[in-house]
PDB file of C-alpha atoms in Angstrom:
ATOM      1  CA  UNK A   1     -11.401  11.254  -7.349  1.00  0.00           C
ATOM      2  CA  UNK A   2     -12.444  10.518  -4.005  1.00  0.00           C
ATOM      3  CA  UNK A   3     -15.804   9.118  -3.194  1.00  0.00           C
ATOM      4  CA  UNK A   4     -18.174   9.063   0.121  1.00  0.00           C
ATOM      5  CA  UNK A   5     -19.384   5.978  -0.871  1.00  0.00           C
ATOM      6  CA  UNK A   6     -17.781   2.155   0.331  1.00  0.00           C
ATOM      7  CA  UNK A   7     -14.853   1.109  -1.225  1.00  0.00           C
ATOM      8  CA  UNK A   8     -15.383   0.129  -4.741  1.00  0.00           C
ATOM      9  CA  UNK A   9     -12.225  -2.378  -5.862  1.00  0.00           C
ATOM     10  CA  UNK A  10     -11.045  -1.296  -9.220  1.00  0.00           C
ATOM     11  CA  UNK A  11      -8.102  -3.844 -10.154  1.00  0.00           C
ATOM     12  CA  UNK A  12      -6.546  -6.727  -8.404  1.00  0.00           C
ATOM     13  CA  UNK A  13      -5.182  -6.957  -5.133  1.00  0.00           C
ATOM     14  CA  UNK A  14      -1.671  -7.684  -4.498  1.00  0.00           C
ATOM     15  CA  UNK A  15       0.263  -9.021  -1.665  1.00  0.00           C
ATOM     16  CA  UNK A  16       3.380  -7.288  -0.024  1.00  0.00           C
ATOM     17  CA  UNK A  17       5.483  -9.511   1.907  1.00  0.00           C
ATOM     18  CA  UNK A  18       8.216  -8.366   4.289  1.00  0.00           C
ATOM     19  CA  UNK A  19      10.241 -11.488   5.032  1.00  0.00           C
ATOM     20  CA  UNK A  20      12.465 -10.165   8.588  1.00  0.00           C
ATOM     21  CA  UNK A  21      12.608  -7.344  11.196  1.00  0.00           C
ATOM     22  CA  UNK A  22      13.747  -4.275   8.602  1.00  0.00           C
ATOM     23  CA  UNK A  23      13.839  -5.548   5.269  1.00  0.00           C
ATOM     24  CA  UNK A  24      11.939  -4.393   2.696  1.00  0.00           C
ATOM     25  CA  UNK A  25       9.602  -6.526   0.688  1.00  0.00           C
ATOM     26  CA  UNK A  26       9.556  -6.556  -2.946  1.00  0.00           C
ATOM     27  CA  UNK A  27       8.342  -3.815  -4.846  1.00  0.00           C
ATOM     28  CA  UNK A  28       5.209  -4.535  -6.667  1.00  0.00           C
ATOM     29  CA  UNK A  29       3.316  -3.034  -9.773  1.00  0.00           C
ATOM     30  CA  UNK A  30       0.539  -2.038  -9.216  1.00  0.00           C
ATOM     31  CA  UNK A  31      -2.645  -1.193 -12.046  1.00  0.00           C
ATOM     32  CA  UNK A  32      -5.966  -0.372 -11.661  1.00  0.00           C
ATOM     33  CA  UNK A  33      -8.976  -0.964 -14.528  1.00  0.00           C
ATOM     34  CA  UNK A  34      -9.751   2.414 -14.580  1.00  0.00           C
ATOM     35  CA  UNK A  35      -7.524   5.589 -13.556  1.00  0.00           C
ATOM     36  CA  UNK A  36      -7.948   5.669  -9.353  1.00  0.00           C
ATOM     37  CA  UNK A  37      -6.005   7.244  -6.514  1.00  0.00           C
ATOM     38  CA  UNK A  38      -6.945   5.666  -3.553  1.00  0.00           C
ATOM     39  CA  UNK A  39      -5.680   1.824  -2.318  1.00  0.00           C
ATOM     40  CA  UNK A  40      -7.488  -0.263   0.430  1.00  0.00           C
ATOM     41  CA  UNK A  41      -4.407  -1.394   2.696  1.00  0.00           C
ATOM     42  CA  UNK A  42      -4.919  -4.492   5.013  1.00  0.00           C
ATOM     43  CA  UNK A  43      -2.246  -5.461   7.415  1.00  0.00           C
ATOM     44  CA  UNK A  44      -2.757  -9.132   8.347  1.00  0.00           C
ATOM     45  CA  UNK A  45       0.012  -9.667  10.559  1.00  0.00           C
ATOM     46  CA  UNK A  46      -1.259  -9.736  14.524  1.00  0.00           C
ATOM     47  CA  UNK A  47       2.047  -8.401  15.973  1.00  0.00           C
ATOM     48  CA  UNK A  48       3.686  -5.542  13.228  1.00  0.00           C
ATOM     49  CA  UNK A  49       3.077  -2.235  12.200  1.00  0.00           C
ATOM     50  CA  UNK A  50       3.992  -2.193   8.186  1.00  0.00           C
ATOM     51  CA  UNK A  51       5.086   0.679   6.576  1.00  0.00           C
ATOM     52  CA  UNK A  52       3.749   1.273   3.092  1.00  0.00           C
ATOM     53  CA  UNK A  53       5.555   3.416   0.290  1.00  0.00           C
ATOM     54  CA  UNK A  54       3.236   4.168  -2.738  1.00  0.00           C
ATOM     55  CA  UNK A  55       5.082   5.814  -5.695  1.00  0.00           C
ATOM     56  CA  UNK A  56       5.435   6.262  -9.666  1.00  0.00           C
ATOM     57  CA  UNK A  57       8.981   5.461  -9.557  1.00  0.00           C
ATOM     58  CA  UNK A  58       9.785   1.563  -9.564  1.00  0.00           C
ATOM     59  CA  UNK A  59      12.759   2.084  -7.162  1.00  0.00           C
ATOM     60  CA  UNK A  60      10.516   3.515  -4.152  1.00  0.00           C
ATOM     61  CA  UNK A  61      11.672   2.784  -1.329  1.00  0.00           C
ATOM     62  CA  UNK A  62      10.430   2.319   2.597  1.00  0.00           C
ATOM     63  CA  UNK A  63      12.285   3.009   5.710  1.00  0.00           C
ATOM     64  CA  UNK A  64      10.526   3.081   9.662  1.00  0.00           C
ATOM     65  CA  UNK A  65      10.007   6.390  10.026  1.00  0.00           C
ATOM     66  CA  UNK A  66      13.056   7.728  12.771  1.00  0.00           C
ATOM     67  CA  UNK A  67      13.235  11.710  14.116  1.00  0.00           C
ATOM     68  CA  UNK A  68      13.781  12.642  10.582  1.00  0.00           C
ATOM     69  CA  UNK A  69      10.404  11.173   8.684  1.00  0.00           C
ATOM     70  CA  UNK A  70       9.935   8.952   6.123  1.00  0.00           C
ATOM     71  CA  UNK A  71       7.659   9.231   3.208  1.00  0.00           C
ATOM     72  CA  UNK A  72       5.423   5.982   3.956  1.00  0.00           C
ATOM     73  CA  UNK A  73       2.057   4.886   5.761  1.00  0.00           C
ATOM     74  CA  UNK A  74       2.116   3.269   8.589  1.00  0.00           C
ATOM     75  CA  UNK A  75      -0.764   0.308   9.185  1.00  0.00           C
ATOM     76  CA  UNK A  76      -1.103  -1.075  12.258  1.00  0.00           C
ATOM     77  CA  UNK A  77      -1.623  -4.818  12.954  1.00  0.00           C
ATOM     78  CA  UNK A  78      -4.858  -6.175  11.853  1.00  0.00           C
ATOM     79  CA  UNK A  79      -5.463  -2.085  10.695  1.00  0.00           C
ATOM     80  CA  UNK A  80      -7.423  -2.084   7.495  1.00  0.00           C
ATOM     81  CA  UNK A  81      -7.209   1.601   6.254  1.00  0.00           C
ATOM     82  CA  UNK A  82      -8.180   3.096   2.503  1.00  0.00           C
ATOM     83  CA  UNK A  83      -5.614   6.156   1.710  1.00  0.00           C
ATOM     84  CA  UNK A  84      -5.585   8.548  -1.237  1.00  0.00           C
ATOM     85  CA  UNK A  85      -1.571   8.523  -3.044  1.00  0.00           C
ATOM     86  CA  UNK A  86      -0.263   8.463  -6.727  1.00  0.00           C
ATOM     87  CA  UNK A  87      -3.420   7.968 -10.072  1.00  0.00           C
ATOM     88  CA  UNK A  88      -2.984   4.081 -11.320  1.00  0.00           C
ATOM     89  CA  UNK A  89      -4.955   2.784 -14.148  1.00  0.00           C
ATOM     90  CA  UNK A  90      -4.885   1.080 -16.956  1.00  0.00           C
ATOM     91  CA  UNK A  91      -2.130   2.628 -18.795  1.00  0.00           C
ATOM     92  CA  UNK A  92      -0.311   4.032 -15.765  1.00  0.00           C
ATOM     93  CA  UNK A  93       1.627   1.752 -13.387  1.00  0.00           C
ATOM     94  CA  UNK A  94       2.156   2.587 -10.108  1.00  0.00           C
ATOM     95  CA  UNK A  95       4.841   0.728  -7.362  1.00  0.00           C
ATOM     96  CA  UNK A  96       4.238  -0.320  -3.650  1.00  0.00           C
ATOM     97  CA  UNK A  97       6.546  -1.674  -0.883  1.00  0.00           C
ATOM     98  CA  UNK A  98       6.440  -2.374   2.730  1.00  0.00           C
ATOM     99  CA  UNK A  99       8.776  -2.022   5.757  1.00  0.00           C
ATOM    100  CA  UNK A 100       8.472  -4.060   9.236  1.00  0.00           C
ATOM    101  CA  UNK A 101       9.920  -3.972  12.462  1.00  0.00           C
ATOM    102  CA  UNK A 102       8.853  -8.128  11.285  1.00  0.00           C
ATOM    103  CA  UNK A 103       7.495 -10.442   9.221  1.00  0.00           C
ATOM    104  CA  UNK A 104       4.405  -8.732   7.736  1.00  0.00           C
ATOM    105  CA  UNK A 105       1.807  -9.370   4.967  1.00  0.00           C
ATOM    106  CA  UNK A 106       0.203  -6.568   3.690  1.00  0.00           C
ATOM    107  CA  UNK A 107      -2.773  -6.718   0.988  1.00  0.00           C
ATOM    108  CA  UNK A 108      -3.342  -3.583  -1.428  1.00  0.00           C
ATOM    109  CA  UNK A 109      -6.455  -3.286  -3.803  1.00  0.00           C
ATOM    110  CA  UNK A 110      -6.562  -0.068  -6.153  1.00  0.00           C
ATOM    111  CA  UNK A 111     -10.237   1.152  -6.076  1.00  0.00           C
ATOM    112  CA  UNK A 112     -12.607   4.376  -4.986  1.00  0.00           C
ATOM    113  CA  UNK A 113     -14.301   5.199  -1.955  1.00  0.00           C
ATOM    114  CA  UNK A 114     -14.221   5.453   1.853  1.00  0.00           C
TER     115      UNK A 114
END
């Protein structure tokens, strides 16, 4: 449930790593310490936009969104932005990945609030 208060972590943060223009990072697990559905997403690369994907599936995928869509985030460089996606928690896993138009590092910390 989503709070009006600061962001409250709630499980460890995990880095997303896309290695080269258009390739996809890794997809990692993601679990929270108790069941949340929003993620704190911080881009640290100074020149790319990185695409997120959040999903319960482990094969999600991310693609740069083209005239047809595609189901990810977008976070600009340097953005820091908290979004609301699929419940994690102790029991339930969720998967993220990341697309680039570069190499981009991405941080993403399951947790409540604004």
């Amino acid at each position: 449930m989503a709070n009006n208060i600061a962001f409250q972590p709630m499980g460890p943060t995990y880095l997303l790593q896309a290695t080269a223009a258009n390739t996809q990072s890794n997809v990692v697990a993601i679990t929270a310490t108790s069941p949340v559905q929003q993620y704190n997403i911080v881009n640290t690369d100074s020149a790319n936009i990185a695409y997120v994907a959040i999903s319960t599936s482990s094969n999600v995928t991310a693609t740069i969104p083209t005239g047809t869509g595609s189901n990810v985030f977008p976070i600009p460089w340097f953005g820091v932005n908290t979004i609301t996606s699929v419940q994690t928690s102790p029991t339930k896993t969720v998967y993220a990945t990341i697309i680039s138009n570069g190499t981009c590092n991405v941080l993403i910390t399951p947790g409540e609030g604004l």
